[in-house]
Amino acid sequence: MKVVIWSSALLLAVLGHTSANPVTTKEAEYTAMLQSAHCGGHAEIVVGVGESVLLSTQYLLDSETALPHGCDITWRIAVQSLDCLSVGSKFLNLGSKFLIIVERPLLTLAIRTKRREHCQRFMNDLKSAPPGRVIMFSDEKTWIVDPVRNRRNDRYLSLDEASGLENYGLEVSGILELDDPANEGDDCTSSLLELTDQDDEGDTTAITQILCGNKRISYLTYQDSVTVHLQVSQSGVAGRGFSLRFTPIFACGGLLTGSPGDTVDIETPEFPEPYPRDLSCFWDIEAPIGSSVTVNCEKFSLLGRRKDVCRDYLMVQQDGDLKFFCGKELSGQKRSFTIAVNEAMLYFRSSGRSNPAPGFQCSITFQ
């Protein structure tokens, strides 16, 4: 059996006894909410962009600094971003049917969780839909629809302000002490820690780590939530569990504005490494009235078309017109194009298929 010995100073710092950074009031609130979960329970929080939270099992330890036997707990940490519960205040013309999400009171955690599950299944269906599919929502008892805007115009997708266009993921780092003799090597079947960004059982693109023993933890997802599941066997474990820091990270998207002559750059996450699967990025372009915009892609490589349909693509919407680019269609002599109107949208979508393509790196020049 492999044994890893951590220094006492490191363990004290990592497991919450000491801290080099002062704990903010907001972080203390997050921690208190997470620590409301005990064996057989669960807890969830939504952290804001620019914030972070520490989750440690220190609060579960008994007088002999041991984790409870037969303990099973789930925590969910999400980053506040555009999702099924956002309040829309910016409307982008997609040249198709509309979906508007408006604020509704969330009465209980159970209602909120169930609503998110239903909406996530719907979002997963949208993600797997072929480009160009048109969907119209009209049942107010099932979906949250703004009837006034519906009557006036059904061609708008509701997004939050500029921050709602931005896509954030989560970076998780920390340390694990979960030594169960019943686990054989890396076969963590008795006691384990699971990290996953899986939305529901139908999510086949989830990044999941199942860990045990003594080790450092590093986990990265460009989805907006991570679920943490701790399982301690009836015979118990040696070690204090885990200490994990969750930090929102910017992935892509946002509001692009500028004056004539200005240039801004956009790229897929992790460029020039292969871009993540199951990713959506919105860029809203707003130029001065009467001006235009040139998009020039120095590098552009996505999965190619299959039966004349883009699996991963960059969609350009301007004045109700939609164009899809994939493969290397924006490279070489065809790497640039002009947007003749002062408002447009770029939308990048990657499928659940693994790929070796590096994505794209483009510059937006206001003219």
XYZ file of N, CA and C in Angstrom, residues 245-346:
306
model
N -10.769 24.274 -2.469
C -11.051 25.669 -2.803
C -11.713 25.714 -4.176
N -12.892 26.366 -4.263
C -13.643 26.495 -5.510
C -13.549 27.942 -5.982
N -13.055 28.135 -7.203
C -12.851 29.480 -7.731
C -13.447 29.589 -9.130
N -14.368 30.532 -9.365
C -14.900 30.738 -10.722
C -13.801 31.223 -11.659
N -13.804 30.718 -12.889
C -12.841 31.138 -13.899
C -13.581 31.542 -15.171
N -13.097 32.579 -15.820
C -13.722 33.033 -17.061
C -13.438 32.044 -18.183
N -14.455 31.726 -18.951
C -14.305 30.809 -20.075
C -14.355 31.552 -21.402
N -15.432 32.266 -21.647
C -15.602 32.924 -22.938
C -16.845 33.790 -22.907
N -17.051 34.543 -23.994
C -18.252 35.341 -24.146
C -18.118 36.742 -23.585
N -19.132 37.573 -23.863
C -19.152 38.916 -23.319
C -19.647 39.935 -24.330
N -19.677 41.170 -23.887
C -20.099 42.289 -24.726
C -18.878 42.918 -25.371
N -18.878 43.034 -26.711
C -17.756 43.601 -27.461
C -18.179 44.954 -28.012
N -17.555 46.014 -27.531
C -17.852 47.360 -28.004
C -16.552 48.086 -28.321
N -16.643 49.122 -29.139
C -15.459 49.906 -29.461
C -15.777 51.042 -30.402
N -14.819 51.931 -30.534
C -14.908 53.046 -31.479
C -14.164 52.677 -32.745
N -14.403 53.392 -33.854
C -13.686 53.095 -35.097
C -12.176 53.058 -34.876
N -11.571 51.964 -35.345
C -10.135 51.762 -35.173
C -9.782 50.836 -34.032
N -10.730 50.589 -33.117
C -10.470 49.690 -31.994
C -10.528 48.238 -32.434
N -9.748 47.403 -31.773
C -9.736 45.963 -32.044
C -9.785 45.198 -30.734
N -10.640 44.188 -30.662
C -10.692 43.295 -29.506
C -10.516 41.871 -30.005
N -9.957 41.010 -29.163
C -9.666 39.630 -29.542
C -10.555 38.667 -28.776
N -10.941 37.597 -29.445
C -11.679 36.515 -28.797
C -11.024 35.196 -29.181
N -11.201 34.192 -28.339
C -10.665 32.867 -28.638
C -11.418 31.820 -27.840
N -11.307 30.585 -28.272
C -11.918 29.486 -27.546
C -11.099 29.190 -26.292
N -11.740 28.704 -25.239
C -11.006 28.377 -24.012
C -9.880 27.374 -24.279
N -8.742 27.605 -23.622
C -7.562 26.746 -23.677
C -6.823 26.822 -25.002
N -7.219 27.742 -25.894
C -6.498 27.871 -27.155
C -5.013 28.098 -26.879
N -4.075 27.441 -27.608
C -4.278 26.600 -28.805
C -4.479 25.110 -28.514
N -4.734 24.761 -27.260
C -5.061 23.378 -26.945
C -6.488 23.079 -27.396
N -6.858 21.809 -27.537
C -8.224 21.477 -27.952
C -9.260 22.121 -27.028
N -10.310 22.677 -27.617
C -11.335 23.347 -26.840
C -12.207 22.325 -26.100
N -12.821 22.731 -24.987
C -13.641 21.805 -24.196
C -14.887 21.348 -24.956
N -15.384 20.208 -24.558
C -16.653 19.701 -25.092
C -17.825 20.403 -24.415
N -18.990 20.337 -25.061
C -20.251 20.774 -24.463
C -20.148 22.198 -23.927
N -19.746 23.117 -24.803
C -19.519 24.498 -24.395
C -20.325 25.444 -25.266
N -20.872 26.499 -24.648
C -21.585 27.540 -25.377
C -20.980 28.895 -25.024
N -20.725 29.717 -26.038
C -20.150 31.042 -25.824
C -20.912 32.068 -26.655
N -21.372 33.146 -26.011
C -22.053 34.247 -26.687
C -21.174 35.494 -26.647
N -21.000 36.126 -27.804
C -20.373 37.452 -27.866
C -21.355 38.395 -28.556
N -21.735 39.448 -27.876
C -22.631 40.449 -28.432
C -21.788 41.614 -28.934
N -21.871 41.919 -30.217
C -21.099 43.004 -30.823
C -21.983 44.233 -30.958
N -21.526 45.351 -30.396
C -22.247 46.616 -30.510
C -21.275 47.687 -30.988
N -21.478 48.153 -32.199
C -20.632 49.193 -32.793
C -21.434 50.489 -32.893
N -20.752 51.629 -33.050
C -21.470 52.895 -33.227
C -22.404 52.836 -34.427
N -23.534 53.530 -34.335
C -24.508 53.547 -35.426
C -23.844 54.068 -36.703
N -24.102 53.366 -37.802
C -23.537 53.751 -39.087
C -22.187 53.142 -39.381
N -21.602 52.397 -38.418
C -20.295 51.777 -38.630
C -20.455 50.294 -38.926
N -19.345 49.632 -39.178
C -19.335 48.200 -39.474
C -18.208 47.545 -38.693
N -18.142 46.234 -38.805
C -17.158 45.462 -38.042
C -16.538 44.417 -38.960
N -15.225 44.235 -38.856
C -14.532 43.182 -39.593
C -14.046 42.121 -38.621
N -14.359 40.872 -38.922
C -13.910 39.743 -38.113
C -12.814 39.022 -38.893
N -11.653 38.914 -38.289
C -10.512 38.257 -38.936
C -10.001 37.152 -38.020
N -10.008 35.934 -38.513
C -9.595 34.778 -37.709
C -8.200 34.330 -38.131
N -7.226 34.640 -37.296
C -5.848 34.235 -37.564
C -5.709 32.716 -37.531
N -6.430 32.102 -36.616
C -6.458 30.640 -36.510
C -7.916 30.206 -36.407
N -8.285 29.186 -37.162
C -9.657 28.685 -37.098
C -9.655 27.211 -37.481
N -9.928 26.340 -36.500
C -9.956 24.904 -36.753
C -10.924 24.233 -35.788
N -12.095 23.852 -36.322
C -13.104 23.137 -35.551
C -13.363 21.791 -36.213
N -14.170 20.956 -35.583
C -14.596 19.736 -36.245
C -15.294 20.089 -37.551
N -15.065 19.288 -38.584
C -15.640 19.582 -39.886
C -17.095 19.177 -40.002
N -17.655 19.477 -41.150
C -19.057 19.135 -41.400
C -19.227 17.627 -41.571
N -20.409 17.179 -41.200
C -20.789 15.792 -41.418
C -22.166 15.801 -42.054
N -22.253 15.286 -43.252
C -23.493 15.347 -44.043
C -23.957 16.791 -44.165
N -22.999 17.662 -44.397
C -23.220 19.091 -44.623
C -23.765 19.818 -43.389
N -23.570 19.237 -42.214
C -24.006 19.870 -40.972
C -22.800 20.042 -40.056
N -22.622 21.241 -39.521
C -21.529 21.509 -38.593
C -21.842 20.879 -37.237
N -20.900 20.068 -36.732
C -21.074 19.504 -35.394
C -20.662 20.523 -34.330
N -19.508 21.131 -34.499
C -19.088 22.279 -33.692
C -19.048 23.470 -34.646
N -19.431 24.643 -34.166
C -19.538 25.743 -35.128
C -19.424 27.104 -34.458
N -19.108 28.097 -35.261
C -19.226 29.502 -34.897
C -20.363 30.060 -35.726
N -21.412 30.523 -35.054
C -22.568 31.091 -35.740
C -22.466 32.610 -35.700
N -22.741 33.229 -36.833
C -22.744 34.686 -36.925
C -24.159 35.133 -37.255
N -24.718 35.987 -36.413
C -26.061 36.513 -36.632
C -25.972 38.016 -36.858
N -26.508 38.465 -37.979
C -26.581 39.893 -38.247
C -27.846 40.191 -39.046
N -28.622 41.103 -38.532
C -29.831 41.556 -39.208
C -30.749 40.388 -39.584
N -30.891 39.426 -38.667
C -31.788 38.294 -38.899
C -31.203 37.181 -39.740
N -29.982 37.349 -40.243
C -29.345 36.341 -41.094
C -28.379 35.513 -40.264
N -28.428 34.185 -40.418
C -27.566 33.282 -39.670
C -26.602 32.581 -40.617
N -25.319 32.547 -40.235
C -24.316 31.807 -40.988
C -23.518 30.947 -40.020
N -23.202 29.732 -40.448
C -22.477 28.791 -39.623
C -21.127 28.472 -40.257
N -20.062 28.487 -39.433
C -18.722 28.165 -39.906
C -18.157 27.044 -39.035
N -17.498 26.082 -39.674
C -16.866 24.999 -38.941
C -15.662 24.502 -39.740
N -15.051 23.404 -39.291
C -13.849 22.915 -39.968
C -12.788 23.997 -40.019
N -12.296 24.269 -41.243
C -11.323 25.340 -41.458
C -11.883 26.366 -42.444
N -13.189 26.595 -42.338
C -13.872 27.466 -43.297
C -13.520 28.945 -43.122
N -12.945 29.306 -41.990
C -12.485 30.685 -41.798
C -10.966 30.696 -41.660
N -10.305 30.209 -42.672
C -8.845 30.169 -42.659
C -8.335 30.489 -44.063
N -7.046 30.767 -44.166
C -6.465 31.102 -45.459
C -7.011 32.407 -46.005
N -7.350 32.426 -47.284
C -7.857 33.637 -47.914
C -9.288 33.968 -47.496
N -9.971 33.018 -46.854
C -11.354 33.240 -46.441
C -11.465 33.425 -44.928
N -10.415 33.916 -44.319
C -10.397 33.972 -42.865
C -11.086 35.209 -42.287
N -11.532 36.124 -43.116
C -12.169 37.338 -42.600
C -13.489 37.592 -43.305
N -14.361 38.327 -42.628
C -15.632 38.734 -43.212
C -16.067 40.026 -42.535
N -16.997 40.723 -43.162
C -17.455 42.012 -42.656
C -18.893 41.922 -42.185
N -19.162 42.508 -41.036
C -20.519 42.641 -40.515
C -20.964 44.069 -40.821
N -21.942 44.191 -41.685
C -22.304 45.502 -42.218
C -23.235 46.294 -41.317
N -23.730 45.698 -40.244
C -24.624 46.396 -39.325
C -23.888 46.647 -38.011
N -24.457 47.520 -37.190
C -23.734 47.880 -35.969
C -24.038 46.963 -34.784
N -24.981 46.019 -34.945
C -25.260 45.056 -33.895
C -25.274 43.652 -34.488
N -24.579 42.748 -33.826
C -24.518 41.367 -34.293
C -24.170 40.469 -33.110
N -24.245 39.185 -33.342
C -23.902 38.238 -32.296
C -23.072 37.099 -32.873
N -22.064 36.677 -32.111
C -21.284 35.488 -32.419
C -21.618 34.435 -31.377
